Amino acid sequence: MKIGVVTFPGSLDDHDSQRAIRLAGGKAVSLWHADADLHGVDAVVLPGGFSYGDYLRAGAIARFAPVMDKLVPAAQGGLPVLGICNGFQVLCESHLLPGALIRNDHRKFICTDQRLRVENDSTAWTGDFESGQEILIALKNGEGGYVADEATLDALEGEGRVAFRYLGANPNGSYRDIAGITNERGNVVGLMPHPEHCVESGFGPSTDGLAFFTSVLHSLVDA
Amino acid sequence: MTDNIIQAPSTEGVDTVGRAAESPDVVQPWAQLGLKEEEYARIREILGRRPTSAELAMYSVMWSEHCSYKSSKVHLRRFGDLPAETPIGKQLAGIGENAGVVDIGQGWAVTFKIESHNHPSYIEPHQGAATGVGGIVRDIMAMGARPIAVMDPLRFGALDHPDTLRVLPGVVAGIGGYGNCLGLPNIGGEVVFDECYQGNPLVNALCVGALRHEDLHLAKATGVGNKVVLFGAKTGGDGIGGVSVLASETFDSAGPTKRPSVQVGDPFAEKVLIECCLDLYRAGVVEGIQDLGGAGLSCATSELASAGDGGMTIELDTVPLRDASLRPEEILMSESQERMMAVVAPDQLEEFLAITDRWDVEATVLGEVTDGTHLLISWHGETIVDVPPRSVAHDGPVYERPMQRPAYLDALQADSALGLTRPSTPAELREQLLQVLASPNICDKSWITDQYDRYVRGNTSLAMPDDAGVVRVDESTGLGVALSTDCNARFAQLDPYAGAQLALAEAYRNVATTGALPVAVSDCLNFGSPEDAGVMWQFSQAVDGIVDGCRAFGVPVTGGNVSFYNQTGATAIHPTPVLSVLGVLEDVARRTPSGWSTGGLYLFQLGATREEFDGSEWAGVVHDHLGGTPPRVDLAAERALADVLVQGARDGVLAAAHDLSQGGLAVALMEGVLRHGIGARISLSDNVFTDLFSESAARAVVAVAPEHADALASLCDEHGVEMSAIGVTAAEIDGLQIEGVDSMTLEELRRAHTDTLPAVFG
Amino acid sequence: MGHVVIDVMLKPEILDPQGQAVAGALPRLGFGDFTDVRQGKRFVLAVDGPVTDTVLAQAREAADTLLSNPVIEDVVSVHALESDA
């Protein structure tokens, strides 16, 4: 199974996402932002980082990259896509996911080992978890506050589309402690924390992140 | 909106070499540029005429203390007496290059360096600190390496001083904002508060990079006909400051606006530049490379030329500008960030430019390497610089500054802490333990360190608050490095020779506690004014201490940085020689963490405790006292302890190891309990106070599983290291129980440890 | 040489941590009359020549597609810079 990892100028965790895919047993394929071609991959990860420096709004410029012209319709057609941190911001800017990410409420960048609750274990990226399971995932962001209007938030809750919630103190002011969400179909998932930093014993706070990548491989086999 | 209007550059009023030769009597602002009269005379002598204003700009900045090391050179040469060998291999590049490079085995090399950005960070904390990170990272890139981690030793005035409140948040946000965006994990450093740094905060930055042996790039311009290419950001008016005096000098009309002294960093541009450089190296299209930092193009052109075949021509008017009103002198001096200079063979230029295009990095051919002996710089066809490049870059003045042991030292050293009132009851001991734990220098620093990304790249094995940062270099084998930076300037103030050795010993020990074999040293020597004989004596003593210490440890000093003039009026900072030690781990999976994570382990202290409280944290926090002489330095004991720690990690004997330094055993035990919330029961000698608060060197506390205790004992026996059983870890114990001290719950410890910084910074 | 100025503000219902920080600091500095602060962004786009209706229309489109995120922000104004006139 081939999973593409997009590199935008300023992407940082593309390297880590590729490693996570390999450790989960998949084949990682590097996708270049300026290349309007998905090269036949079975799923895509939009990695963390500061694409284009995040100078305008996080993810705002990346969403207009040539590769996105191909990715957006593919995602709408069911291609599994995981957006991590900056990737989540790109998915929101692309309107593949509702809402937006704004500056942390305490106005500082935060890097911490964050407890999360898995709220939805039926997406393409969460099948190897159990709903209600607690996991520990590295979190690192400056613009990680998830916001949306009340109607959108109510709809997300009502449709079970909140995929992950922060446990303990809310690290960034996200509305309703939302750490990650999914689209209606369950193939597109975005979250602020970084599962790709939690795939190897001895590196990062846990190995709980590996299940994201094994999940998508299993979902592709079952599909 | 007038400031956006582009003015056409002009040659009118430009000071050319021809004009300089014809007008020897023109009065030049050498003093305003920081040159001494005899230095100016020497420039005239070198050139056989008066310098042009562009030449004067180059000499003045390249001969400054910051670039030429004119006051420290005679002392730094002593580092060169050390063998260029590490315990495991060769030094591949040393002092004089952008950064030292050491062999770490398996065909891998590591380059690391520490630099200061002190004064700019005081003026503009955020940008000063950010560009400090940017500059050191480019130094590492210029060696052909991929930067893999950064560290930041920081020193501020007293925690409750208003200036600290102004400087610290900006510095931390600047380091985080720049480093995080570059994708470099921040794996350690220090944060120290002391009133001696009021008005003179120290912002030091370390970067480490990894490369294969064959990828080493040295900064030299060789190969006649090779192109000199400037690439990266456009050149603007950053960091020019005082040089605008020159530009106005040559203007008949009103001079240009005063340029800012502050440089502004663009971390995104630097991230792209890193990837672009690595692609260029991979493609093999770079003959020589140099970063642009202090003194910008002046430095890059003269250093590249003087390290190469000697000749170079540059057309300065081809430099891409962010501000078209810049005069040639200002372009030469601009410290705009995120720029590099490469020497490229003509037949590889096309490929070079294709790679820079792919990354959207602007690249411009400025000139070429020639078979001449001079660096020639022209401006719209007129020659404005014609100099022997060595005279600019390397043959600056060298001063043997007067040195004098400070008169106050005798009285200071006589004022020992041994006479201070000690706590005498279990309740008093407990109270002072918590007081020390909550003190600014011991308290939890996560308010600061949580603003740094420690995980990016996925190779971080240990980071703050562990004793040393550990990163993996090679995923296939687990080969990695450990790094620590240390300096207890209170000790250095009491005795700079011993203080420098204690700083070196502590960094060495911290690296060893992770199980890494210490192999090399880089230093950042922060001192007061070299024009003060007392400061110069402190500096020379510290250098001697480092040289003698390195010789005893068998490690070379591979590079570093000197920062003078850290003083306000007649008051200098404490001598602060920050030492960074690099260690090698053949497999980072075997590294030893600092904190114990399970109960049922035996705790041992390694090394001997003496009655040593002078300069200690206890004396400073409880009695506001600094006096006496620092703890005894025993380099043989340090080496023996390191051998036990390195071998213990390799044999899988140690569950945790934590060095004893500031705050002694007291702080090590409290931090050990706090790390994973696992309690401990401790029993010490009859002299509990000394056992807890003494700061004797060459000590560590280790946690071992019961079945490994014998193995540890025979290791200690083999190396002659004293080992004493001090207690056990126990999950069922809430906090810390020490015989003879009222116990402390985990919650009490946590509150004391974590409340201090948030109470001040929010 | 003309300039178009575009102002973008966070929607009123979206949390504005930067504005809140400023609002908190004002009274400490003795500016006690201000009850709330919202912080926004200003873009200045330069064109060769005058700011025509076509230029303004283009600027509005850029403001809606790239310079603002309609989920959280409003474009509150797109106008020619008056000092150019």
Coordinates of C-alpha atoms in Angstrom, one line a residue, chain B residues 358-719:
Chain B
R358 CA 13.1 24.5 -7.5
W359 CA 13.2 25.9 -4.0
D360 CA 12.3 29.4 -5.1
V361 CA 15.6 30.7 -3.8
E362 CA 17.0 33.7 -5.5
A363 CA 20.6 33.2 -6.7
T364 CA 22.8 35.8 -8.4
V365 CA 26.3 35.4 -9.8
L366 CA 28.2 38.3 -8.2
G367 CA 31.7 37.6 -9.7
E368 CA 34.4 35.1 -9.9
V369 CA 37.6 33.6 -8.5
T370 CA 40.7 35.1 -10.2
D371 CA 44.4 34.3 -10.3
G372 CA 45.2 37.7 -8.8
T373 CA 46.0 38.4 -5.2
H374 CA 43.4 41.0 -4.5
L375 CA 39.7 41.2 -3.8
L376 CA 38.3 43.7 -6.2
I377 CA 34.8 45.0 -5.7
S378 CA 33.2 47.3 -8.3
W379 CA 30.1 49.5 -8.3
H380 CA 28.6 50.2 -11.7
G381 CA 32.0 49.6 -13.3
E382 CA 34.0 51.7 -10.8
T383 CA 36.4 49.9 -8.5
I384 CA 35.5 50.8 -4.9
V385 CA 37.5 48.0 -3.1
D386 CA 41.0 46.7 -4.0
V387 CA 42.5 44.9 -1.0
P388 CA 44.6 41.9 -0.1
P389 CA 41.7 39.8 1.4
R390 CA 43.9 38.3 4.1
S391 CA 44.6 41.7 5.5
V392 CA 40.8 42.1 6.0
A393 CA 39.9 38.7 7.2
H394 CA 42.9 37.4 9.1
D395 CA 45.6 39.9 9.6
G396 CA 43.6 42.2 11.9
P397 CA 45.2 43.7 14.9
V398 CA 46.2 41.5 17.8
Y399 CA 46.3 42.9 21.3
E400 CA 48.1 41.7 24.4
R401 CA 45.8 43.4 26.8
P402 CA 47.0 44.1 30.3
M403 CA 45.9 41.6 32.9
Q404 CA 45.6 42.0 36.6
R405 CA 44.1 39.8 39.3
P406 CA 41.2 41.8 40.6
A407 CA 41.9 43.4 44.0
Y408 CA 38.5 42.4 45.4
L409 CA 39.2 38.7 44.9
D410 CA 41.1 38.2 48.2
A411 CA 38.3 39.5 50.3
L412 CA 35.7 37.6 48.3
Q413 CA 37.6 34.3 48.6
A414 CA 38.1 34.8 52.3
D415 CA 34.4 35.2 52.9
S416 CA 33.5 31.5 53.1
A417 CA 30.0 30.0 53.4
L418 CA 31.2 27.6 56.0
G419 CA 30.2 30.1 58.7
L420 CA 26.6 30.5 57.6
T421 CA 23.8 29.4 59.9
R422 CA 22.7 25.9 58.9
P423 CA 19.2 24.4 59.4
S424 CA 19.2 22.2 62.5
T425 CA 15.8 20.6 62.8
P426 CA 13.9 18.3 60.4
A427 CA 11.3 21.1 59.9
E428 CA 14.0 23.6 59.0
L429 CA 15.7 21.2 56.6
R430 CA 12.4 20.6 54.9
E431 CA 11.7 24.3 54.6
Q432 CA 15.1 25.0 53.0
L433 CA 14.8 22.1 50.7
L434 CA 11.6 23.5 49.3
Q435 CA 13.0 27.0 49.3
V436 CA 15.9 25.9 47.1
L437 CA 13.6 23.8 44.9
A438 CA 11.4 26.9 44.2
S439 CA 14.4 29.2 43.6
P440 CA 14.6 30.8 40.1
N441 CA 17.6 28.7 39.1
I442 CA 16.4 25.4 40.3
C443 CA 12.6 25.7 39.6
D444 CA 10.8 24.0 36.7
K445 CA 11.6 25.7 33.4
S446 CA 8.8 24.2 31.3
W447 CA 7.1 27.7 31.0
I448 CA 10.1 28.3 28.8
T449 CA 11.0 24.9 27.3
D450 CA 7.4 24.1 26.3
Q451 CA 7.6 26.9 23.8
Y452 CA 10.2 24.9 21.9
D453 CA 9.5 21.9 19.7
R454 CA 11.6 19.1 21.0
Y455 CA 10.1 16.3 18.8
V456 CA 10.4 17.5 15.2
R457 CA 12.4 15.1 13.0
G458 CA 11.5 12.2 15.3
N459 CA 15.1 11.5 16.5
T460 CA 14.9 13.1 19.9
S461 CA 15.7 10.5 22.5
L462 CA 16.3 12.8 25.5
A463 CA 15.5 16.5 25.9
M464 CA 15.0 18.9 28.8
P465 CA 14.8 18.5 31.7
D466 CA 17.2 15.5 31.2
D467 CA 20.9 16.1 32.0
A468 CA 21.8 16.2 28.3
G469 CA 19.9 16.2 25.0
V470 CA 20.3 13.1 23.0
V471 CA 19.5 12.8 19.3
R472 CA 19.8 9.9 16.9
V473 CA 22.0 10.5 13.8
D474 CA 21.6 7.2 11.9
E475 CA 18.2 5.5 12.0
S476 CA 19.6 2.2 10.7
T477 CA 22.1 1.7 13.5
G478 CA 20.9 4.0 16.3
L479 CA 24.1 6.0 16.3
G480 CA 23.6 9.3 18.0
V481 CA 25.0 12.1 20.0
A482 CA 24.5 13.7 23.5
L483 CA 25.0 17.4 24.2
S484 CA 25.1 19.5 27.3
T485 CA 25.9 23.1 27.9
D486 CA 26.9 24.2 31.4
C487 CA 28.4 27.0 33.4
N488 CA 28.1 28.0 37.1
A489 CA 29.2 31.6 36.9
R490 CA 29.1 31.9 40.6
F491 CA 32.0 29.5 40.8
A492 CA 33.8 31.4 38.0
Q493 CA 33.4 34.7 39.8
L494 CA 35.1 33.2 42.9
D495 CA 37.9 31.5 40.8
P496 CA 37.7 31.7 37.0
Y497 CA 40.3 28.9 36.5
A498 CA 38.4 26.5 38.7
G499 CA 35.0 27.8 37.6
A500 CA 35.8 27.1 33.9
Q501 CA 37.0 23.6 34.8
L502 CA 33.9 23.0 36.9
A503 CA 31.7 24.1 33.9
L504 CA 33.6 21.7 31.7
A505 CA 33.4 18.9 34.2
E506 CA 29.7 19.4 34.6
A507 CA 29.0 19.3 30.9
Y508 CA 31.2 16.3 30.6
R509 CA 29.4 14.6 33.5
N510 CA 26.0 15.4 32.1
V511 CA 26.9 13.8 28.8
A512 CA 28.3 10.8 30.5
T513 CA 25.1 10.3 32.7
T514 CA 23.2 9.5 29.5
G515 CA 25.8 6.8 28.7
A516 CA 27.5 8.8 25.9
L517 CA 31.2 8.9 25.6
P518 CA 32.3 12.6 25.7
V519 CA 34.5 13.4 22.7
A520 CA 34.6 17.2 22.0
V521 CA 34.1 20.7 23.3
S522 CA 32.8 24.0 22.0
D523 CA 32.7 27.0 24.2
C524 CA 31.0 30.4 24.4
L525 CA 33.1 32.7 26.5
N526 CA 31.0 35.6 27.9
F527 CA 33.0 38.2 29.7
G528 CA 33.1 41.9 30.5
S529 CA 35.3 44.5 28.8
P530 CA 38.7 43.4 27.6
E531 CA 39.9 46.9 28.3
D532 CA 39.5 46.1 32.0
A533 CA 42.6 44.3 33.2
G534 CA 40.7 42.4 35.8
V535 CA 38.3 41.0 33.2
M536 CA 41.2 40.1 31.0
W537 CA 42.8 38.2 33.8
Q538 CA 39.6 36.3 34.4
F539 CA 39.4 35.5 30.7
S540 CA 43.0 34.2 30.6
Q541 CA 42.4 32.1 33.7
A542 CA 39.3 30.6 32.2
V543 CA 41.1 29.7 29.0
D544 CA 43.9 28.0 31.0
G545 CA 41.3 26.1 33.0
I546 CA 39.6 24.8 29.9
V547 CA 42.8 23.9 28.2
D548 CA 44.1 22.0 31.2
G549 CA 40.7 20.4 31.7
C550 CA 40.4 19.3 28.1
R551 CA 43.9 17.8 28.2
A552 CA 43.0 15.8 31.3
F553 CA 39.8 14.5 29.6
G554 CA 41.5 13.9 26.2
V555 CA 39.0 16.0 24.3
P556 CA 39.7 18.9 21.9
V557 CA 38.1 22.3 21.7
T558 CA 36.7 22.3 18.2
G559 CA 35.5 25.9 18.1
G560 CA 33.5 28.5 19.8
N561 CA 32.9 32.1 20.3
V562 CA 34.0 35.0 22.5
S563 CA 31.6 37.7 23.7
F564 CA 33.3 40.7 25.4
Y565 CA 31.9 44.0 26.6
N566 CA 29.1 42.3 28.6
Q567 CA 29.2 45.1 31.2
T568 CA 27.4 48.2 32.3
G569 CA 29.7 51.0 33.4
A570 CA 32.4 49.5 35.5
T571 CA 30.4 46.5 36.5
A572 CA 31.0 43.4 34.4
I573 CA 29.0 40.2 34.4
H574 CA 30.4 37.3 36.3
P575 CA 32.8 35.5 34.0
T576 CA 30.6 33.1 32.2
P577 CA 32.5 30.5 30.1
V578 CA 29.7 28.3 28.8
L579 CA 31.1 24.9 27.9
S580 CA 29.3 22.5 25.6
V581 CA 30.4 18.9 25.5
L582 CA 29.4 16.5 22.8
G583 CA 29.3 12.8 23.4
V584 CA 28.7 9.8 21.2
L585 CA 26.2 6.9 21.8
E586 CA 26.6 3.9 19.5
D587 CA 23.0 3.1 20.1
V588 CA 20.7 5.8 21.5
A589 CA 18.3 3.0 22.6
R590 CA 20.7 2.2 25.4
R591 CA 20.9 5.8 26.8
T592 CA 20.2 6.3 30.5
P593 CA 17.4 8.8 31.4
S594 CA 17.7 11.2 34.3
G595 CA 14.6 10.2 36.2
W596 CA 13.5 6.9 37.6
S597 CA 10.1 5.7 36.3
T598 CA 9.5 2.7 38.6
G599 CA 9.6 1.7 42.2
G600 CA 11.7 -1.0 43.7
L601 CA 15.0 0.4 42.5
Y602 CA 18.1 0.9 44.6
L603 CA 19.5 4.5 44.8
F604 CA 23.3 5.0 45.0
Q605 CA 25.4 8.1 45.2
L606 CA 28.6 7.8 43.2
G607 CA 31.5 10.0 44.2
A608 CA 32.5 11.6 47.5
T609 CA 30.8 14.5 49.4
R610 CA 32.9 17.1 51.2
E611 CA 31.9 20.2 53.2
E612 CA 31.7 22.5 50.1
F613 CA 29.1 25.3 50.2
D614 CA 31.0 28.3 48.8
G615 CA 29.1 29.6 45.8
S616 CA 26.4 26.9 46.4
E617 CA 22.8 27.3 45.6
W618 CA 21.9 26.9 49.2
A619 CA 24.2 29.8 50.2
G620 CA 22.8 32.0 47.5
V621 CA 19.1 31.2 48.1
V622 CA 18.9 30.9 51.8
H623 CA 21.6 33.5 52.8
D624 CA 22.0 35.6 49.6
H625 CA 25.7 34.8 50.0
L626 CA 28.5 34.5 47.4
G627 CA 32.1 34.1 48.7
G628 CA 34.9 31.7 49.4
T629 CA 36.4 29.2 46.9
P630 CA 34.5 26.8 44.6
P631 CA 34.4 23.1 45.2
R632 CA 37.6 21.2 44.5
V633 CA 38.2 20.1 41.0
D634 CA 39.3 16.5 40.6
L635 CA 39.5 15.7 36.9
A636 CA 40.7 12.2 37.5
A637 CA 37.6 11.5 39.6
E638 CA 35.4 13.0 36.9
R639 CA 36.9 10.7 34.3
A640 CA 36.5 7.7 36.5
L641 CA 32.9 8.6 37.2
A642 CA 32.2 9.1 33.5
D643 CA 33.8 5.7 32.8
V644 CA 31.4 4.0 35.3
L645 CA 28.4 5.9 33.8
V646 CA 29.3 5.1 30.2
Q647 CA 30.0 1.5 30.8
G648 CA 27.0 1.1 33.1
A649 CA 24.7 2.3 30.3
R650 CA 26.4 0.0 27.8
D651 CA 26.0 -3.0 30.1
G652 CA 22.3 -2.1 30.8
V653 CA 23.1 -1.7 34.5
L654 CA 21.6 1.8 35.1
A655 CA 17.8 2.5 35.2
A656 CA 18.5 6.2 35.7
A657 CA 21.4 8.6 36.3
H658 CA 21.4 12.2 37.3
D659 CA 24.4 14.4 38.0
L660 CA 24.8 16.3 41.2
S661 CA 25.5 20.0 40.6
Q662 CA 23.5 23.1 41.6
G663 CA 21.6 22.3 44.8
G664 CA 23.5 19.1 45.3
L665 CA 21.9 15.8 46.3
A666 CA 18.9 17.6 47.6
V667 CA 17.9 18.9 44.2
A668 CA 18.8 15.7 42.4
L669 CA 16.5 13.7 44.7
M670 CA 13.6 16.1 44.5
E671 CA 13.9 16.3 40.7
G672 CA 14.1 12.5 40.5
V673 CA 10.8 12.1 42.4
L674 CA 9.1 14.8 40.4
R675 CA 10.1 13.4 37.0
H676 CA 7.7 10.5 37.0
G677 CA 6.0 10.9 40.3
I678 CA 7.6 7.9 41.8
G679 CA 8.6 8.4 45.5
A680 CA 11.8 7.6 47.3
R681 CA 12.9 6.7 50.8
I682 CA 16.4 8.0 51.6
S683 CA 18.8 7.4 54.5
L684 CA 22.0 9.4 54.7
S685 CA 24.9 9.9 57.1
D686 CA 24.6 11.7 60.5
N687 CA 25.5 14.9 58.6
V688 CA 22.3 15.2 56.6
F689 CA 22.7 18.8 55.8
T690 CA 26.1 18.4 54.2
D691 CA 25.0 15.3 52.3
L692 CA 22.0 17.2 50.9
F693 CA 23.4 20.6 50.1
S694 CA 27.1 20.3 49.5
E695 CA 28.1 20.9 45.9
S696 CA 31.2 18.7 45.7
A697 CA 32.0 17.9 42.0
A698 CA 32.4 14.5 40.4
R699 CA 29.2 13.0 41.8
A700 CA 26.0 11.5 40.4
V701 CA 23.0 9.7 41.8
V702 CA 22.0 6.4 40.0
A703 CA 19.0 4.1 40.2
V704 CA 19.5 0.4 39.5
A705 CA 17.4 -2.7 39.7
P706 CA 18.4 -4.9 42.6
E707 CA 19.8 -7.6 40.3
H708 CA 22.2 -5.1 38.9
A709 CA 23.6 -3.7 42.1
D710 CA 26.5 -6.1 42.2
A711 CA 27.5 -5.2 38.6
L712 CA 27.5 -1.6 39.5
A713 CA 29.6 -2.3 42.6
S714 CA 32.3 -4.1 40.6
L715 CA 32.3 -1.2 38.0
C716 CA 32.8 1.3 40.7
D717 CA 35.5 -0.9 42.2
E718 CA 37.2 -1.2 38.9
H719 CA 37.3 2.5 38.4

